[in-house]
Rosetta silent file (secondary structure, phi, psi, omega in degrees, C-alpha in Angstrom):
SEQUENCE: XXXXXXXXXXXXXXXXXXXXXXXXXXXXXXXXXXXXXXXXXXXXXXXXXXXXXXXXXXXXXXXXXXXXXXXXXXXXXXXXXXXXXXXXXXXXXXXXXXXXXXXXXXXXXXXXXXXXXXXXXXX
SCORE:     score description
SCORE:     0.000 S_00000001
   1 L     0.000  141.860  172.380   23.793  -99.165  -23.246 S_00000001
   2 L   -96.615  152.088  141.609   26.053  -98.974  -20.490 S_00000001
   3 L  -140.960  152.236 -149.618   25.896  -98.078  -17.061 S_00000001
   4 E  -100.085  116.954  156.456   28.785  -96.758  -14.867 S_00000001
   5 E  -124.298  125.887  168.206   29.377  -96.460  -10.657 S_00000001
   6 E   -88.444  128.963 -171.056   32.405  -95.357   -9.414 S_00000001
   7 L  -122.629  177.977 -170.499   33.522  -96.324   -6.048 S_00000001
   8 L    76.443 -176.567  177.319   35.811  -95.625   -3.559 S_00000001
   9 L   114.808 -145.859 -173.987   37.135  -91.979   -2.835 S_00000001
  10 E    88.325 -139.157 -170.280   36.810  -90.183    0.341 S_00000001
  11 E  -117.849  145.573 -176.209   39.981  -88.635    2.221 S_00000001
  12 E  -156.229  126.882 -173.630   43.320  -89.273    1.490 S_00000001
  13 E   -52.778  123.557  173.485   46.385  -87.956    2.675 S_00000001
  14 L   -35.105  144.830  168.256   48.893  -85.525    0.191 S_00000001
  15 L    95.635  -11.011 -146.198   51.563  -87.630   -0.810 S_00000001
  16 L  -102.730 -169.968 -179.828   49.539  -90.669   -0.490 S_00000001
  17 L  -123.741  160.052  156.684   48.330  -93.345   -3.254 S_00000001
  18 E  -112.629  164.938  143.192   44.657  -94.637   -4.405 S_00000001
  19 E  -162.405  110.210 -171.459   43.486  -97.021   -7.059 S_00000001
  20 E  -103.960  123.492 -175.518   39.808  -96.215   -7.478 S_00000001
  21 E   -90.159  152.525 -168.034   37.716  -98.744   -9.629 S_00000001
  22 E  -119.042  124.215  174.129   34.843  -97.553  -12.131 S_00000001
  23 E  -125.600  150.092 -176.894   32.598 -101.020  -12.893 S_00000001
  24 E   -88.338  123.028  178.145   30.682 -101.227  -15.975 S_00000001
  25 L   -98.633  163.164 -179.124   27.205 -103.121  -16.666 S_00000001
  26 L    79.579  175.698 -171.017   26.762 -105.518  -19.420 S_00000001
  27 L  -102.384   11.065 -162.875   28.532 -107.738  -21.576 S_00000001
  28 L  -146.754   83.527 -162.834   29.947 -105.673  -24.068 S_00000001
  29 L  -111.707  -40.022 -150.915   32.477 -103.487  -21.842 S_00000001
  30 L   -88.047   34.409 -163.649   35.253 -104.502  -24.014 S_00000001
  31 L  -160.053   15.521  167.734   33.818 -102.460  -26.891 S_00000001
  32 L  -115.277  149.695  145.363   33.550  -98.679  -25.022 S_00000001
  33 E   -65.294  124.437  165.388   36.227  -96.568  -24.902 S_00000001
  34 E   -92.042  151.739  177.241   36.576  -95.573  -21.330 S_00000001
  35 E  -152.970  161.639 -167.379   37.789  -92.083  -19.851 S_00000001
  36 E  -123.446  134.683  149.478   38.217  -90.597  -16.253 S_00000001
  37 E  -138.269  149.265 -152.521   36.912  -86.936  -15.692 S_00000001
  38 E  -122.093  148.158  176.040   36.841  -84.426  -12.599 S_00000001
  39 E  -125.930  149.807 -169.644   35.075  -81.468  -11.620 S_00000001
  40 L  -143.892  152.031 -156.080   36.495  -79.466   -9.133 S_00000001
  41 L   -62.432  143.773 -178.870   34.258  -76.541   -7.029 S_00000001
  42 L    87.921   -5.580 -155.684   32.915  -73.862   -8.703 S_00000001
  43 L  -110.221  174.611 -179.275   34.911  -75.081  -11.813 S_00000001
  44 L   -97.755  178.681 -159.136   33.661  -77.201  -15.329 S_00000001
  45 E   -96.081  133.723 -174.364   34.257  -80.554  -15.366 S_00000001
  46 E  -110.878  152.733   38.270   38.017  -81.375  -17.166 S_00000001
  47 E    97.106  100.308 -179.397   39.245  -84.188  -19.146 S_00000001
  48 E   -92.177  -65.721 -153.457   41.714  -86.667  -16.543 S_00000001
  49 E   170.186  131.966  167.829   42.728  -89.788  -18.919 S_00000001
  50 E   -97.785  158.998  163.766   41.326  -92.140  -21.571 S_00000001
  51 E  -153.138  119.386  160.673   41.709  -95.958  -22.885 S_00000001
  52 L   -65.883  135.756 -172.283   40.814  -97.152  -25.763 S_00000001
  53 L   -30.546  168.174  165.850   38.411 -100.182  -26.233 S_00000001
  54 L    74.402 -149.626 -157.337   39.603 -103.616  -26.540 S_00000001
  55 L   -88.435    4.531  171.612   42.968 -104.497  -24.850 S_00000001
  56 L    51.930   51.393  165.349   43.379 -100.208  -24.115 S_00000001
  57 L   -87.426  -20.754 -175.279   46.704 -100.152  -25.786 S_00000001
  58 L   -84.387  156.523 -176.379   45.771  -96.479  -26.405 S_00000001
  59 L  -179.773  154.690  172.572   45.832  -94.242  -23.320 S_00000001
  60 E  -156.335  128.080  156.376   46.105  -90.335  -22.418 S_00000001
  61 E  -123.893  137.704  167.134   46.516  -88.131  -19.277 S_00000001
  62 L   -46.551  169.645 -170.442   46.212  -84.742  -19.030 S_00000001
  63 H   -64.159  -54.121 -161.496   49.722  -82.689  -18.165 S_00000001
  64 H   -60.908   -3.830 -168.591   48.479  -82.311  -14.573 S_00000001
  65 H  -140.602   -4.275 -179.189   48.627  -85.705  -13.784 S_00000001
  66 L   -72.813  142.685  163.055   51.269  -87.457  -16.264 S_00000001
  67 L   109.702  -43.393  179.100   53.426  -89.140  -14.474 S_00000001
  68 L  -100.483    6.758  170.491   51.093  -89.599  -11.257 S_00000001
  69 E  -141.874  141.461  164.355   47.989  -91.180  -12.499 S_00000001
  70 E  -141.391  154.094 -158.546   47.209  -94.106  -14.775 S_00000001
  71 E   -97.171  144.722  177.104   44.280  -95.320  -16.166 S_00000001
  72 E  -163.501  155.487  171.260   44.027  -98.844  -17.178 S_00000001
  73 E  -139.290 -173.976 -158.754   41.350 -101.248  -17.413 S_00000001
  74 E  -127.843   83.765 -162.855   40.080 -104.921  -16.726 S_00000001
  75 H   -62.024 -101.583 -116.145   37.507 -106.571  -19.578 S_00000001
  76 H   -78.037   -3.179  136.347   36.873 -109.733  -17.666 S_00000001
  77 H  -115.967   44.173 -177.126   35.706 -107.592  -14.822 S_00000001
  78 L    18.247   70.174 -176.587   34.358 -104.844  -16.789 S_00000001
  79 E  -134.752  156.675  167.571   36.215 -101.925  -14.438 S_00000001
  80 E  -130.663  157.379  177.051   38.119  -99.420  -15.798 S_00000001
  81 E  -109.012  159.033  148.859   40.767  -98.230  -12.998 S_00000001
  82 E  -106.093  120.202  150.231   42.360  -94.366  -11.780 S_00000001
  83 E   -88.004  138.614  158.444   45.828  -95.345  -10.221 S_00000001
  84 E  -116.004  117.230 -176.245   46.898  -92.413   -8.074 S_00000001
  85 L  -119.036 -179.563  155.772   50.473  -91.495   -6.644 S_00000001
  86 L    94.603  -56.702 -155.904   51.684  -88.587   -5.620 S_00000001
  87 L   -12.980  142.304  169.950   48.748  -86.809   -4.502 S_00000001
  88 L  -150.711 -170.371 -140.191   48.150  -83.125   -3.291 S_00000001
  89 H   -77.613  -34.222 -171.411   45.498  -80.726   -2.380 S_00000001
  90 H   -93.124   10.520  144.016   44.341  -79.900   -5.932 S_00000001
  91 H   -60.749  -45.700  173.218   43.776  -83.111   -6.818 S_00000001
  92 L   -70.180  121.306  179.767   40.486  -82.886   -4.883 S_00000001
  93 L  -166.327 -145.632  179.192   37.384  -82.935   -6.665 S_00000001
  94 E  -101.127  136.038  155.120   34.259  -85.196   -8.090 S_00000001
  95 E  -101.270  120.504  171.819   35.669  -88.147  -10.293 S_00000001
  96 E  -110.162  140.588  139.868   33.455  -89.175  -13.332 S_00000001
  97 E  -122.783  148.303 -159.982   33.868  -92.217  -15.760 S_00000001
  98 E  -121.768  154.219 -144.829   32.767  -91.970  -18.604 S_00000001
  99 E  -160.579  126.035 -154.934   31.998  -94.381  -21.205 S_00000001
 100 E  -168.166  121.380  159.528   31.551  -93.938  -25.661 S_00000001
 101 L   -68.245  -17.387 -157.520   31.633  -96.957  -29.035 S_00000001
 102 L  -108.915  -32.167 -150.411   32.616  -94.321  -31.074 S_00000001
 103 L  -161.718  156.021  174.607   34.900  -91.855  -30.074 S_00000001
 104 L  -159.145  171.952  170.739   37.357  -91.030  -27.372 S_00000001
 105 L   149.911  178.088  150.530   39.362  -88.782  -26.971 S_00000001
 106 L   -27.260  -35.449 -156.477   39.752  -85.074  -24.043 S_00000001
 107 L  -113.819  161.685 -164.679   36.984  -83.648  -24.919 S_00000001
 108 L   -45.438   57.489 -132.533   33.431  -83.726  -23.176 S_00000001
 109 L  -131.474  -48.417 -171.253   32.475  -86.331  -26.240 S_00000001
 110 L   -38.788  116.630  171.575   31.216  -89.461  -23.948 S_00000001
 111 L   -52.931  -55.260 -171.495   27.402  -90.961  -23.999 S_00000001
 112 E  -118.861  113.162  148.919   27.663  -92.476  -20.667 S_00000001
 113 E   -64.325  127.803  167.834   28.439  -91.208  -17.369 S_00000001
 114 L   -66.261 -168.465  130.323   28.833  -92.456  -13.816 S_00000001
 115 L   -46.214  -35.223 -175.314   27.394  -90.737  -11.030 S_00000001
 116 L    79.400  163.100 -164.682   30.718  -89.494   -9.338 S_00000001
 117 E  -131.053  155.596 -179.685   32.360  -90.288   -6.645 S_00000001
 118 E  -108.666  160.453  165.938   34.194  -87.016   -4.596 S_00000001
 119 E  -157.324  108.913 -172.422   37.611  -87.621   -3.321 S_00000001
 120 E   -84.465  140.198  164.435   39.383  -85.307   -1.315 S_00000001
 121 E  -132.828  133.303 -160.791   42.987  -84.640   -0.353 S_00000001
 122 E  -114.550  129.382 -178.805   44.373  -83.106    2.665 S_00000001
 123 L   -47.661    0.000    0.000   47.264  -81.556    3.561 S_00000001
């Protein structure tokens, strides 16, 4: 079993950058898949960007975000990261990581959740 808290967030300018860390309990971080997902109001919660276990040579971002956000993470401090560039207004919402041995992948598939963190950005 894992468990997840995502920190950071808050207000941030359009245009501006983050790197918001997700840390991970236990000793056997290097052996979930990790994935970043957002809910934004009124709306279900969608699918941000995956890494696959181990050294995370595997990775995905949704369309809305290729180019401006990457996910990457850090075994020997059990964190998985969001890098953020770029930013704008629709970008604001709740950030969840999320956390699965088996499977990875877009879809809503993940055992373990964080708590969320909201992080808004204003024009």
């Amino acid at each position: 079993q894992v468990q997840l808290v995502e920190s950071g967030g808050g207000l941030v300018q359009a245009g501006g950058s983050l790197r918001l860390p997700c840390a991970a309990s236990g000793r056997t971080f290097s052996t979930y898949h990790m994935a970043w997902f957002r809910q934004h109001p009124g709306k279900e919660r969608e699918f941000v960007a995956y890494i696959t276990w181990r050294s995370g040579e595997g990775t995905a971002h949704t369309d809305s975000v290729k180019g401006r956000f990457t996910i990457s993470r850090d075994n020997a401090k059990n964190t998985v990261y969001r890098e953020m560039n770029s930013l704008t207004c629709e970008d604001t919402a709740v950030y969840y990581c999320a956390a699965d041995r088996n499977d990875y992948g877009p879809r809503n598939i993940y055992d373990y959740w964080g708590q969320g963190t909201q992080g808004t950005v204003s024009s």
